[in-house]
CSV table of C-alpha atoms in Angstrom, one decimal:
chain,number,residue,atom,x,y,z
L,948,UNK,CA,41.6,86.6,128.5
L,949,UNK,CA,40.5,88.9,131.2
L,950,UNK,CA,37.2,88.0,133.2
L,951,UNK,CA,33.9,90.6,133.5
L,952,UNK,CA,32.9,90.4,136.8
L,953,UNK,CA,29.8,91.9,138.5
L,954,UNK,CA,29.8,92.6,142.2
L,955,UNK,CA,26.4,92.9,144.1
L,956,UNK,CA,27.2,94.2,147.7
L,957,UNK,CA,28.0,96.4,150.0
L,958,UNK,CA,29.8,99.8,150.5
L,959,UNK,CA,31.5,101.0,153.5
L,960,UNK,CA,33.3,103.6,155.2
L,961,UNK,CA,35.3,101.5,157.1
L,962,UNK,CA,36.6,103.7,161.0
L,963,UNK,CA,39.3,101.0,162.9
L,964,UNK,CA,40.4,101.7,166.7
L,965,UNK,CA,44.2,100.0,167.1
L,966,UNK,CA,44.2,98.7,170.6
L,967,UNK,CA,46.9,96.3,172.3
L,968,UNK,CA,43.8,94.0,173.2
L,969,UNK,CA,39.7,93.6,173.2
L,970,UNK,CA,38.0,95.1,175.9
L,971,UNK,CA,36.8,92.7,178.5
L,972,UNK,CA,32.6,93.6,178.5
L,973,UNK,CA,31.9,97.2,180.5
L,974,UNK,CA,35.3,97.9,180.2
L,975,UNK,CA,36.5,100.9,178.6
L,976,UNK,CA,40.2,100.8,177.2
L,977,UNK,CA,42.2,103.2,175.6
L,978,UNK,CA,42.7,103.1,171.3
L,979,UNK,CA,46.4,104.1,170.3
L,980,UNK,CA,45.5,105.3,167.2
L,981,UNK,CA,42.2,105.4,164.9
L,982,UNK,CA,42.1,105.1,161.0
L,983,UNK,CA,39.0,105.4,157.8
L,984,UNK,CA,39.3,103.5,154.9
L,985,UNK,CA,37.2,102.6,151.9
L,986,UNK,CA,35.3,99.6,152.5
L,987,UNK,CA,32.5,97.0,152.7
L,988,UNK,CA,32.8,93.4,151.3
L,989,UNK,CA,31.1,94.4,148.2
L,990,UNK,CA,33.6,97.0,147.3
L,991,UNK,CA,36.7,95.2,148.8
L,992,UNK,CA,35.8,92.2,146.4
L,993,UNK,CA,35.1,94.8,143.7
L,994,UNK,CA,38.4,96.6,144.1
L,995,UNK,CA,40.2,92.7,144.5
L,996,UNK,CA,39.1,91.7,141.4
L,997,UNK,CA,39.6,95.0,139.6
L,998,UNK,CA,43.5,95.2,140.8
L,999,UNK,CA,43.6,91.7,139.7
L,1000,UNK,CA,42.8,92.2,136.1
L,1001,UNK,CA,38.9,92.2,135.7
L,1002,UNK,CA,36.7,94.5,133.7
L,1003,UNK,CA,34.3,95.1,137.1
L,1004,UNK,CA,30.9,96.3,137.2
L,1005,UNK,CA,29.5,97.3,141.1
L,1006,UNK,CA,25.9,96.9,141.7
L,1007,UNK,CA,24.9,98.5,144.9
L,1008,UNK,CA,23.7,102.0,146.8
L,1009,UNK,CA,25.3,104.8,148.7
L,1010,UNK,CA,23.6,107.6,150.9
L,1011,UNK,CA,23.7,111.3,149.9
L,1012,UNK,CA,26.1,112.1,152.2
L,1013,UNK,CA,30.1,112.8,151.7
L,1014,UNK,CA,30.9,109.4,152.9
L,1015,UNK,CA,28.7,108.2,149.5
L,1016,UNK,CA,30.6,110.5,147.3
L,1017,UNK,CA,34.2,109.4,149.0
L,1018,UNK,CA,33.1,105.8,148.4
L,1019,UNK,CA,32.1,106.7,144.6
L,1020,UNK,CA,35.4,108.0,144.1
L,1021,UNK,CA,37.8,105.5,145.8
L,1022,UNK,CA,36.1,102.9,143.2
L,1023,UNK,CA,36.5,104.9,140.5
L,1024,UNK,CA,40.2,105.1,140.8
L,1025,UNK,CA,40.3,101.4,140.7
L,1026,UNK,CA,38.9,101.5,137.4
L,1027,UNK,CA,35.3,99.9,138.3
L,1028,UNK,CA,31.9,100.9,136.9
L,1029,UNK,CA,30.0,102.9,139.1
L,1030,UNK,CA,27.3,103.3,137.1
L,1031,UNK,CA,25.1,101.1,138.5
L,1032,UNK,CA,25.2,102.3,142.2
L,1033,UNK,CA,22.1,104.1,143.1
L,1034,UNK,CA,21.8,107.2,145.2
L,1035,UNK,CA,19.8,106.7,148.2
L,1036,UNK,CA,18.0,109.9,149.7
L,1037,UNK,CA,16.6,108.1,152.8
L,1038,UNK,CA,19.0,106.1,154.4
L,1039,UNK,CA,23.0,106.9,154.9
L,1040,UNK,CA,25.9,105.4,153.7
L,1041,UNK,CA,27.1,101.9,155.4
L,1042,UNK,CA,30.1,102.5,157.9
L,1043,UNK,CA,31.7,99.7,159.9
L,1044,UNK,CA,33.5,99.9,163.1
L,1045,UNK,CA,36.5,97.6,163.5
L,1046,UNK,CA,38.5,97.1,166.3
L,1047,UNK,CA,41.9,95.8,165.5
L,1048,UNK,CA,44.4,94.4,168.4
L,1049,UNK,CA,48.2,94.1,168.3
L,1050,UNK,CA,48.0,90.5,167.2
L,1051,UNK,CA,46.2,91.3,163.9
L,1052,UNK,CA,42.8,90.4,164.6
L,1053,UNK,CA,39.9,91.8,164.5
L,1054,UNK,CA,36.2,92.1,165.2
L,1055,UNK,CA,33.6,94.1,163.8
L,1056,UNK,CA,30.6,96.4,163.4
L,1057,UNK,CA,28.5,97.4,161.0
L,1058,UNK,CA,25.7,100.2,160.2
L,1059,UNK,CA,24.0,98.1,156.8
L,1060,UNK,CA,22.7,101.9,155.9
L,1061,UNK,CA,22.0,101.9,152.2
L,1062,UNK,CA,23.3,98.7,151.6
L,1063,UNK,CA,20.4,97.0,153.5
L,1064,UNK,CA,17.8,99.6,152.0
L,1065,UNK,CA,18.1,97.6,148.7
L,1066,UNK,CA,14.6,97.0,147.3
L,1067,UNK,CA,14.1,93.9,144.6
L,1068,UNK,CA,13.9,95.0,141.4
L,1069,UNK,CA,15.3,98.6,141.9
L,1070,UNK,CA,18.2,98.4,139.3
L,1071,UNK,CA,15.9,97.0,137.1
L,1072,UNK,CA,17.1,94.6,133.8
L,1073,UNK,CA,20.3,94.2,133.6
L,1074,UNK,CA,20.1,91.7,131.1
L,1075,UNK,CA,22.5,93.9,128.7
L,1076,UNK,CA,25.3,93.6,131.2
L,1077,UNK,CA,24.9,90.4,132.5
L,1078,UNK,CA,25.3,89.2,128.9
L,1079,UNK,CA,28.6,90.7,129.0
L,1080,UNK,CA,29.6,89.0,131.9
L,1081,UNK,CA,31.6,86.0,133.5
L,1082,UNK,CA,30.8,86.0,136.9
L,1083,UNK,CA,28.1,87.7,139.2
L,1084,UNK,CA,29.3,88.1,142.8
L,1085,UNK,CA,27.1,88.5,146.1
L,1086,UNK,CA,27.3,88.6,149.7
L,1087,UNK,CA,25.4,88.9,152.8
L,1088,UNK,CA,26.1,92.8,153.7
L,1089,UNK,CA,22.9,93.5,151.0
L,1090,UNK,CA,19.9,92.1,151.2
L,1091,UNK,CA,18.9,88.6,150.0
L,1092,UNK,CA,16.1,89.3,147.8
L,1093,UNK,CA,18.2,91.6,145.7
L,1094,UNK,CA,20.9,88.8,145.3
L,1095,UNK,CA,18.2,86.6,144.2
L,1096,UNK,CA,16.7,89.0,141.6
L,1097,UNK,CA,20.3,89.5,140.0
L,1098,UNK,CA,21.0,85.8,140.2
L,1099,UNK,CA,17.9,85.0,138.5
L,1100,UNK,CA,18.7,87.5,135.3
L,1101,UNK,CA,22.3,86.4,135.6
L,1102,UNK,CA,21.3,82.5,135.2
L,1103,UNK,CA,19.2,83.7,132.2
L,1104,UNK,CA,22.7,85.0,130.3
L,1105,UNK,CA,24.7,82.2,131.7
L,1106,UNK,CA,26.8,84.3,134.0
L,1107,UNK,CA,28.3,81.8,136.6
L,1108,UNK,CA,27.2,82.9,140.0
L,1109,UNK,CA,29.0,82.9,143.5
L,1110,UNK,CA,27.8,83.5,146.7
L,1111,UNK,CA,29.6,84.4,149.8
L,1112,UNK,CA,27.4,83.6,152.7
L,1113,UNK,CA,29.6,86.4,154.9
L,1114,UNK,CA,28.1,86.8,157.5
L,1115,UNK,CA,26.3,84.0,157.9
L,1116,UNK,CA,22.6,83.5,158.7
L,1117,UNK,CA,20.0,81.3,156.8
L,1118,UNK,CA,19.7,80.9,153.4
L,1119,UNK,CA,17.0,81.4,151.4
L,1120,UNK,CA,16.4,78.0,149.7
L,1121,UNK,CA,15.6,79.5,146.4
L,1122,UNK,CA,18.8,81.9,146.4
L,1123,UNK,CA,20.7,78.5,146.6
L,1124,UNK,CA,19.1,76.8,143.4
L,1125,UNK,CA,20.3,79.7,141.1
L,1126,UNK,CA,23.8,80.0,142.7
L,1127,UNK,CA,26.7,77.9,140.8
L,1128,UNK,CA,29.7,78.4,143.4
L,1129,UNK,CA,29.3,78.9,147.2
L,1130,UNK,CA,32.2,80.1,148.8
L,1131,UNK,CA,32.1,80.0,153.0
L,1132,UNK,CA,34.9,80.2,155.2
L,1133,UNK,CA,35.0,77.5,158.0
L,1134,UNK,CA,32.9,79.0,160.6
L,1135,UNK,CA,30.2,79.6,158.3
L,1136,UNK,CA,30.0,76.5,156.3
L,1137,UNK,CA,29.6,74.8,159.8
L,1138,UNK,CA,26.4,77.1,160.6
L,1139,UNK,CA,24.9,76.8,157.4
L,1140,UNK,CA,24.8,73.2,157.3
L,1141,UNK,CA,25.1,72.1,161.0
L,1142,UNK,CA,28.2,69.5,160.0
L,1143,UNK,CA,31.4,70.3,161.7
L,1144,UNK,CA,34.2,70.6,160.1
L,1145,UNK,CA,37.0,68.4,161.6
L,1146,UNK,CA,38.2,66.1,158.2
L,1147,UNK,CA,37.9,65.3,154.3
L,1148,UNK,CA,35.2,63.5,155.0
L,1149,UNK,CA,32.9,66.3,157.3
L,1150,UNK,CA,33.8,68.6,154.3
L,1151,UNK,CA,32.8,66.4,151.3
L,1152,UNK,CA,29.4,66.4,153.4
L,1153,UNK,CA,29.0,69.9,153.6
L,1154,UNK,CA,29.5,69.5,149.3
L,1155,UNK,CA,27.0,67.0,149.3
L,1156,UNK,CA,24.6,69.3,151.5
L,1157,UNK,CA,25.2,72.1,149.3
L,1158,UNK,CA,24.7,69.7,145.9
L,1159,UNK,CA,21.3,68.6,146.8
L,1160,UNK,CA,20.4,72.3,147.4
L,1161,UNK,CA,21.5,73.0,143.8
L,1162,UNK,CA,25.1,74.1,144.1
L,1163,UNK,CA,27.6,72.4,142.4
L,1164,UNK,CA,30.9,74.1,143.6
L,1165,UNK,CA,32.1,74.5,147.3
L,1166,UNK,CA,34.9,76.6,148.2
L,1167,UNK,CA,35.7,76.1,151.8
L,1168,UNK,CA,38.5,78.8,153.3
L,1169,UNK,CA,40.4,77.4,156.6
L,1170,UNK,CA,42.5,79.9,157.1
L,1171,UNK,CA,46.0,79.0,157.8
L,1172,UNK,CA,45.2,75.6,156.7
L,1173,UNK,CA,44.1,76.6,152.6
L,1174,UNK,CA,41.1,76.2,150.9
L,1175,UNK,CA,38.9,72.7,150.9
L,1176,UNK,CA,37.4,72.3,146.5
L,1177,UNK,CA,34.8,70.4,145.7
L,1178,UNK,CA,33.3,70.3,142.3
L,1179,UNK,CA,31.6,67.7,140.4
L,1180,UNK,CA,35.0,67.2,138.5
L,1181,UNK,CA,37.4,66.5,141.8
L,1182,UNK,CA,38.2,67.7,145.4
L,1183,UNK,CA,40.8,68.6,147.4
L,1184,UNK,CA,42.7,71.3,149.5
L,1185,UNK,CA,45.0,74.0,148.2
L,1186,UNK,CA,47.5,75.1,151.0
L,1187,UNK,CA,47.3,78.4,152.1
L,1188,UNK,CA,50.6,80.3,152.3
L,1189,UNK,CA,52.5,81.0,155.6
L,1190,UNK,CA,53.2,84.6,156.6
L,1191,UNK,CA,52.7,86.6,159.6
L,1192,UNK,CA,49.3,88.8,159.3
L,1193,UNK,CA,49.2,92.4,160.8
L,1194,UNK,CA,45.9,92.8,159.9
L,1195,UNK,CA,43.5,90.3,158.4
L,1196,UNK,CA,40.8,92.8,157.5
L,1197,UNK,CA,39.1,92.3,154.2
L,1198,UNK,CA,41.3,88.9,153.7
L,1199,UNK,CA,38.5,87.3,152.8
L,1200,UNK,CA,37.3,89.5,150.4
L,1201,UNK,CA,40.5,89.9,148.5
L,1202,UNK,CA,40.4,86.0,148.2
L,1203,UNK,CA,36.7,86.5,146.3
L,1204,UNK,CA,37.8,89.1,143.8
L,1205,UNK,CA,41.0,88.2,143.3
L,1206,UNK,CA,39.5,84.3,142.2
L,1207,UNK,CA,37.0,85.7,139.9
L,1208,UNK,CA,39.5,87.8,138.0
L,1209,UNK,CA,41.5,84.4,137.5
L,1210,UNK,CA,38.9,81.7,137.3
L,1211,UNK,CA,37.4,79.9,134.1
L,1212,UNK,CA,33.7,80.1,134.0
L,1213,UNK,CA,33.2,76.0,134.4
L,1214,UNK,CA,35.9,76.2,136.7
L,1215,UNK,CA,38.5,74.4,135.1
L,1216,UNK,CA,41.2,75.7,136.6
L,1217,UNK,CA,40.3,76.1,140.1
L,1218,UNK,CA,44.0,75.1,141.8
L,1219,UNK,CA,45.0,77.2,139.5
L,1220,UNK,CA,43.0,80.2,140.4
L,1221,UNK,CA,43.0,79.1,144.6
L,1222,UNK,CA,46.2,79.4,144.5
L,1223,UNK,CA,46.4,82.3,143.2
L,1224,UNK,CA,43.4,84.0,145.5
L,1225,UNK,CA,45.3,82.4,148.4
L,1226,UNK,CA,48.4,84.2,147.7
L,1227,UNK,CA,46.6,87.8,146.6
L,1228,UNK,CA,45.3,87.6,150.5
L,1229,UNK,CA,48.2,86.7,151.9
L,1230,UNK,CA,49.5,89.7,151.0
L,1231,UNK,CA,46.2,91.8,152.5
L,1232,UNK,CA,47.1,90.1,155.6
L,1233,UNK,CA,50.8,91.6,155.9
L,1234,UNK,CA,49.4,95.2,155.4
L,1235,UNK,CA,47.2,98.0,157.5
L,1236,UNK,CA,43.6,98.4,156.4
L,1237,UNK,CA,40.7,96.9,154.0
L,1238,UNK,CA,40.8,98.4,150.8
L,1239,UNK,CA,44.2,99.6,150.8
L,1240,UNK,CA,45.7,96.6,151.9
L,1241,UNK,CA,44.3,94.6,148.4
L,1242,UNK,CA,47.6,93.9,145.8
L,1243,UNK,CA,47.6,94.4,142.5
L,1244,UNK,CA,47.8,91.6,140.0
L,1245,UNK,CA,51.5,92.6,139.7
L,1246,UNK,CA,52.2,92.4,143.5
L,1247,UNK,CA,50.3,88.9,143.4
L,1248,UNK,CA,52.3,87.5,140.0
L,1249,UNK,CA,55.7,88.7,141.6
L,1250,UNK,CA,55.3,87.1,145.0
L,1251,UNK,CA,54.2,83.7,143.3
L,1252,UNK,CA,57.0,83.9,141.5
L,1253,UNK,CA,59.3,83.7,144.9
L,1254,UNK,CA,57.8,80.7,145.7
Protein backbone atom coordinates (compact mmCIF):
# COMPACT_ATOMS: atom_id res chain seq x y z
CA UNK A 1 0.00 0.00 0.00
CA UNK A 2 1.75 3.29 -0.47
CA UNK A 3 0.56 6.34 1.61
CA UNK A 4 -0.67 9.95 -0.13
CA UNK A 5 0.77 12.40 1.89
CA UNK A 6 0.25 16.30 1.72
CA UNK A 7 2.89 18.61 3.10
CA UNK A 8 1.97 22.25 4.11
CA UNK A 9 5.31 24.20 4.76
CA UNK A 10 8.04 25.79 4.00
CA UNK A 11 10.62 26.14 1.23
CA UNK A 12 14.13 27.06 1.53
CA UNK A 13 17.38 27.78 0.09
CA UNK A 14 19.35 26.45 2.63
CA UNK A 15 23.45 28.53 2.65
CA UNK A 16 25.67 26.52 5.70
CA UNK A 17 29.16 28.15 6.96
CA UNK A 18 31.49 24.88 8.17
CA UNK A 19 33.30 26.30 11.17
CA UNK A 20 35.51 24.22 13.82
CA UNK A 21 33.26 26.04 16.47
CA UNK A 22 30.35 28.94 17.23
CA UNK A 23 31.46 32.26 17.49
CA UNK A 24 31.52 33.52 20.97
CA UNK A 25 28.94 36.98 20.67
CA UNK A 26 30.98 40.10 18.68
CA UNK A 27 33.36 37.70 17.61
CA UNK A 28 34.08 37.22 14.12
CA UNK A 29 35.61 33.71 13.13
CA UNK A 30 36.69 32.37 10.06
CA UNK A 31 34.16 29.55 7.91
CA UNK A 32 36.34 26.78 6.20
CA UNK A 33 34.19 26.21 3.63
CA UNK A 34 30.41 27.34 2.61
CA UNK A 35 27.68 25.15 0.93
CA UNK A 36 23.57 25.80 -0.63
CA UNK A 37 21.28 23.19 -0.57
CA UNK A 38 17.55 22.70 -1.20
CA UNK A 39 15.65 23.17 1.87
CA UNK A 40 13.08 24.19 4.50
CA UNK A 41 11.18 21.78 6.83
CA UNK A 42 8.28 21.69 4.45
CA UNK A 43 10.24 20.40 1.58
CA UNK A 44 12.80 18.34 3.57
CA UNK A 45 9.65 16.42 4.99
CA UNK A 46 8.27 16.47 1.47
CA UNK A 47 11.29 15.01 -0.16
CA UNK A 48 11.51 12.37 3.21
CA UNK A 49 8.40 11.02 2.56
CA UNK A 50 8.63 11.03 -1.30
CA UNK A 51 12.10 8.97 -1.21
CA UNK A 52 10.34 6.79 1.25
CA UNK A 53 7.59 5.67 -1.01
CA UNK A 54 4.65 8.22 -0.78
CA UNK A 55 2.60 9.66 -3.59
CA UNK A 56 3.43 13.56 -2.15
CA UNK A 57 1.60 16.54 -2.74
CA UNK A 58 3.54 20.15 -1.51
CA UNK A 59 1.34 22.94 -0.49
CA UNK A 60 3.26 26.09 -0.15
CA UNK A 61 4.75 29.44 -2.05
CA UNK A 62 8.06 30.48 -3.55
CA UNK A 63 9.22 34.13 -4.69
CA UNK A 64 9.85 34.99 -8.34
CA UNK A 65 13.28 34.83 -8.08
CA UNK A 66 15.87 32.00 -9.30
CA UNK A 67 16.04 30.59 -5.84
CA UNK A 68 11.98 29.83 -6.43
CA UNK A 69 12.52 28.16 -9.64
CA UNK A 70 15.83 26.07 -8.18
CA UNK A 71 13.44 25.06 -5.35
CA UNK A 72 10.55 24.08 -7.90
CA UNK A 73 12.94 21.89 -9.60
CA UNK A 74 14.83 20.12 -6.85
CA UNK A 75 11.15 18.77 -5.79
CA UNK A 76 10.35 17.86 -8.91
CA UNK A 77 13.08 15.46 -9.25
CA UNK A 78 11.94 13.78 -6.17
CA UNK A 79 8.80 13.03 -7.83
CA UNK A 80 6.48 15.48 -5.72
CA UNK A 81 3.58 17.56 -6.92
CA UNK A 82 4.36 20.98 -7.32
CA UNK A 83 1.29 22.02 -8.50
CA UNK A 84 0.04 23.45 -5.60
CA UNK A 85 2.90 25.94 -4.80
CA UNK A 86 1.92 29.43 -5.53
CA UNK A 87 4.12 32.10 -7.03
CA UNK A 88 4.59 34.96 -4.96
CA UNK A 89 5.32 38.39 -6.70
CA UNK A 90 5.87 40.46 -3.45
CA UNK A 91 7.93 38.70 -1.19
CA UNK A 92 11.26 36.43 -1.95
CA UNK A 93 11.89 33.07 -1.60
CA UNK A 94 12.71 31.62 2.16
CA UNK A 95 16.58 31.14 2.64
CA UNK A 96 18.11 29.92 5.99
CA UNK A 97 21.50 30.43 7.25
CA UNK A 98 23.07 27.56 9.14
CA UNK A 99 26.08 27.43 10.85
CA UNK A 100 27.48 24.01 11.18
CA UNK A 101 30.58 23.17 13.67
CA UNK A 102 33.06 20.24 13.55
CA UNK A 103 31.01 18.27 16.03
CA UNK A 104 27.88 18.10 13.80
CA UNK A 105 25.83 20.60 15.23
CA UNK A 106 24.18 23.23 14.31
CA UNK A 107 22.22 26.45 14.74
CA UNK A 108 20.09 28.33 12.57
CA UNK A 109 18.61 31.24 10.61
CA UNK A 110 15.87 31.85 8.80
CA UNK A 111 14.38 34.59 6.26
CA UNK A 112 10.30 33.17 6.45
CA UNK A 113 10.07 35.15 2.86
CA UNK A 114 7.20 33.59 1.02
CA UNK A 115 6.61 30.96 3.31
CA UNK A 116 5.34 33.45 6.05
CA UNK A 117 3.47 35.58 3.24
CA UNK A 118 0.84 32.70 3.23
CA UNK A 119 -2.66 34.23 3.31
CA UNK A 120 -5.79 31.81 4.70
CA UNK A 121 -7.69 30.68 2.11
CA UNK A 122 -5.30 31.43 -0.88
CA UNK A 123 -5.07 27.85 -2.27
CA UNK A 124 -8.54 27.69 -2.05
CA UNK A 125 -10.61 24.03 -1.75
CA UNK A 126 -8.69 21.42 -1.84
CA UNK A 127 -11.31 19.14 -1.01
CA UNK A 128 -10.50 17.02 -4.31
CA UNK A 129 -7.04 16.19 -3.06
CA UNK A 130 -7.52 15.86 0.41
CA UNK A 131 -9.98 13.16 -0.44
CA UNK A 132 -7.18 11.43 -1.96
CA UNK A 133 -5.11 11.58 0.80
CA UNK A 134 -3.74 9.81 4.02
CA UNK A 135 -2.02 12.28 5.84
CA UNK A 136 -1.77 16.13 5.89
CA UNK A 137 1.51 17.46 7.28
CA UNK A 138 2.32 21.01 8.83
CA UNK A 139 4.86 22.89 10.57
CA UNK A 140 5.67 26.12 12.11
CA UNK A 141 7.94 27.67 9.18
CA UNK A 142 4.27 28.78 7.49
CA UNK A 143 1.86 30.53 9.07
CA UNK A 144 -0.68 29.10 11.47
CA UNK A 145 -3.82 30.25 10.07
CA UNK A 146 -3.04 28.54 6.80
CA UNK A 147 -2.35 25.19 8.77
CA UNK A 148 -5.64 25.64 10.34
CA UNK A 149 -7.59 26.27 7.02
CA UNK A 150 -5.98 22.99 5.42
CA UNK A 151 -6.54 21.06 8.65
CA UNK A 152 -10.11 22.05 8.68
CA UNK A 153 -10.84 20.77 4.94
CA UNK A 154 -8.60 17.85 5.63
CA UNK A 155 -10.74 16.68 8.86
CA UNK A 156 -13.77 17.12 6.47
CA UNK A 157 -12.20 14.09 4.10
CA UNK A 158 -10.83 12.26 6.98
CA UNK A 159 -7.24 12.83 6.22
CA UNK A 160 -5.28 12.12 9.49
CA UNK A 161 -3.43 15.30 10.44
CA UNK A 162 0.07 15.85 12.05
CA UNK A 163 1.58 18.79 13.29
CA UNK A 164 5.14 19.51 14.02
CA UNK A 165 5.22 22.41 16.37
CA UNK A 166 9.07 23.13 14.92
CA UNK A 167 9.89 25.87 16.02
CA UNK A 168 8.00 26.23 18.82
CA UNK A 169 5.92 29.12 19.93
CA UNK A 170 2.20 29.09 21.14
CA UNK A 171 -0.39 27.29 19.77
CA UNK A 172 -3.38 28.29 18.56
CA UNK A 173 -5.98 26.41 20.61
CA UNK A 174 -8.23 25.82 17.69
CA UNK A 175 -5.33 24.47 15.33
CA UNK A 176 -4.92 21.78 18.21
CA UNK A 177 -8.69 20.52 18.15
CA UNK A 178 -8.47 19.61 14.34
CA UNK A 179 -4.97 18.01 14.60
CA UNK A 180 -4.85 14.03 15.13
CA UNK A 181 -0.96 13.49 15.85
CA UNK A 182 1.47 16.06 17.33
CA UNK A 183 4.84 15.37 16.91
CA UNK A 184 7.52 17.68 19.10
CA UNK A 185 10.94 16.92 19.83
CA UNK A 186 11.91 17.28 23.58
CA UNK A 187 12.72 20.87 23.79
CA UNK A 188 9.56 21.76 22.41
CA UNK A 189 7.12 19.61 24.00
CA UNK A 190 8.57 21.12 27.33
CA UNK A 191 7.66 24.78 26.04
CA UNK A 192 4.46 24.06 24.79
CA UNK A 193 3.14 22.56 27.87
CA UNK A 194 5.41 23.93 30.66
CA UNK A 195 6.06 20.08 32.06
CA UNK A 196 9.62 18.99 32.00
CA UNK A 197 10.58 16.17 30.65
CA UNK A 198 12.75 14.06 32.94
CA UNK A 199 10.61 10.35 33.08
CA UNK A 200 7.55 8.16 31.75
CA UNK A 201 5.61 9.75 33.97
CA UNK A 202 6.51 13.81 32.95
CA UNK A 203 5.85 12.47 29.34
CA UNK A 204 2.52 10.65 29.78
CA UNK A 205 1.50 14.25 31.22
CA UNK A 206 2.53 16.08 28.33
CA UNK A 207 -0.13 13.19 26.47
CA UNK A 208 -2.65 13.98 28.76
CA UNK A 209 -2.04 17.83 28.14
CA UNK A 210 -2.17 17.42 24.58
CA UNK A 211 -5.48 14.86 24.92
CA UNK A 212 -7.58 17.37 26.72
CA UNK A 213 -6.63 19.88 23.92
CA UNK A 214 -7.97 17.39 21.38
CA UNK A 215 -5.02 15.47 20.22
CA UNK A 216 -4.97 11.91 20.56
CA UNK A 217 -1.40 10.95 19.46
CA UNK A 218 1.96 12.28 20.83
CA UNK A 219 5.17 11.57 19.25
CA UNK A 220 7.95 12.79 21.52
CA UNK A 221 11.69 12.68 19.72
CA UNK A 222 14.74 12.56 22.40
CA UNK A 223 17.22 12.35 20.31
CA UNK A 224 19.83 9.83 21.13
CA UNK A 225 17.44 8.40 23.55
CA UNK A 226 14.39 7.33 20.74
CA UNK A 227 11.05 8.44 20.42
CA UNK A 228 8.41 8.54 23.59
CA UNK A 229 4.36 7.08 21.90
CA UNK A 230 1.50 7.74 23.32
CA UNK A 231 -1.79 6.92 21.80
CA UNK A 232 -5.07 5.99 23.17
CA UNK A 233 -4.19 2.33 22.37
CA UNK A 234 -0.62 2.08 24.39
CA UNK A 235 2.70 3.97 25.12
CA UNK A 236 6.10 3.54 25.15
CA UNK A 237 9.67 4.44 23.81
CA UNK A 238 11.19 3.20 20.61
CA UNK A 239 15.09 3.32 20.86
CA UNK A 240 16.77 5.43 18.62
CA UNK A 241 19.73 3.95 16.82
CA UNK A 242 23.44 4.71 17.75
CA UNK A 243 25.74 6.25 15.05
CA UNK A 244 28.00 9.05 14.96
CA UNK A 245 26.21 12.25 13.29
CA UNK A 246 28.28 14.66 11.01
CA UNK A 247 25.53 16.72 10.49
CA UNK A 248 22.13 16.66 12.14
CA UNK A 249 20.51 19.10 9.78
CA UNK A 250 17.07 18.32 8.63
CA UNK A 251 17.14 15.02 11.11
CA UNK A 252 14.14 15.92 12.19
CA UNK A 253 12.38 16.41 9.18
CA UNK A 254 13.49 13.14 7.61
CA UNK A 255 11.93 11.47 10.73
CA UNK A 256 8.34 13.28 9.69
CA UNK A 257 8.26 12.20 6.13
CA UNK A 258 9.86 9.24 6.32
CA UNK A 259 6.84 8.12 9.26
CA UNK A 260 4.07 9.32 7.08
CA UNK A 261 5.19 7.26 4.07
CA UNK A 262 5.11 4.15 6.51
CA UNK A 263 2.34 4.81 8.98
CA UNK A 264 -1.33 3.43 9.01
CA UNK A 265 -3.84 6.08 9.12
CA UNK A 266 -5.24 5.00 12.90
CA UNK A 267 -1.80 4.36 13.63
CA UNK A 268 -1.67 0.89 14.06
CA UNK A 269 1.58 0.24 13.47
CA UNK A 270 3.40 3.04 15.04
CA UNK A 271 6.61 0.84 16.45
CA UNK A 272 6.51 -0.28 13.39
CA UNK A 273 6.74 2.95 11.46
CA UNK A 274 9.11 4.79 14.62
CA UNK A 275 11.37 2.49 13.90
CA UNK A 276 11.54 2.88 10.81
CA UNK A 277 11.56 7.03 10.85
CA UNK A 278 14.20 6.53 13.49
CA UNK A 279 16.51 4.67 11.31
CA UNK A 280 15.75 6.84 7.87
CA UNK A 281 17.28 9.84 10.12
CA UNK A 282 19.90 8.17 11.31
CA UNK A 283 21.19 7.96 8.23
CA UNK A 284 20.60 11.98 7.48
CA UNK A 285 22.69 12.44 10.49
CA UNK A 286 25.88 10.48 9.02
CA UNK A 287 25.76 12.75 5.79
CA UNK A 288 26.56 16.61 4.74
CA UNK A 289 23.47 18.77 4.17
CA UNK A 290 19.53 18.96 4.45
CA UNK A 291 17.89 17.77 1.46
CA UNK A 292 20.59 15.79 0.13
CA UNK A 293 21.39 14.06 3.18
CA UNK A 294 17.50 12.34 3.18
CA UNK A 295 17.83 8.21 2.17
CA UNK A 296 15.75 6.58 0.02
CA UNK A 297 13.43 3.91 1.12
CA UNK A 298 16.08 1.51 -0.28
CA UNK A 299 18.93 2.93 1.80
CA UNK A 300 16.44 2.86 4.87
CA UNK A 301 15.15 -1.05 4.12
CA UNK A 302 18.89 -2.11 3.68
CA UNK A 303 20.35 -0.66 6.77
CA UNK A 304 17.43 -2.20 8.96
CA UNK A 305 18.18 -5.08 7.53
CA UNK A 306 21.96 -4.98 9.27
CA UNK A 307 20.47 -4.70 12.38
Amino acid sequence: MVNHVVVLGSINVDTTYHVNRFPQPGETIAAQSKSSAPGGKGANQAVAAARSGAQTVFVGAVGSDNEGQYMLEALKENDIDTSHINIDKYHGTGSAAITLDANGQNDIMVYGGANQAMQPGEFGDLSELLAHTDFLIAQFETPQAVALDLFKQAKEQGVTTVLNPAPAHEIMPELLQYTDVIAPNETECALLTGIELTDEASMLKSADYFRERGVKHLLITLGDRGVFYATPNGHGLVPAFKVKAVDTTAAGDTFIGALCSQLEKDLANVEDSLRYAQRASSLTVQRMGAMPSIPTGEDVKAALKQE
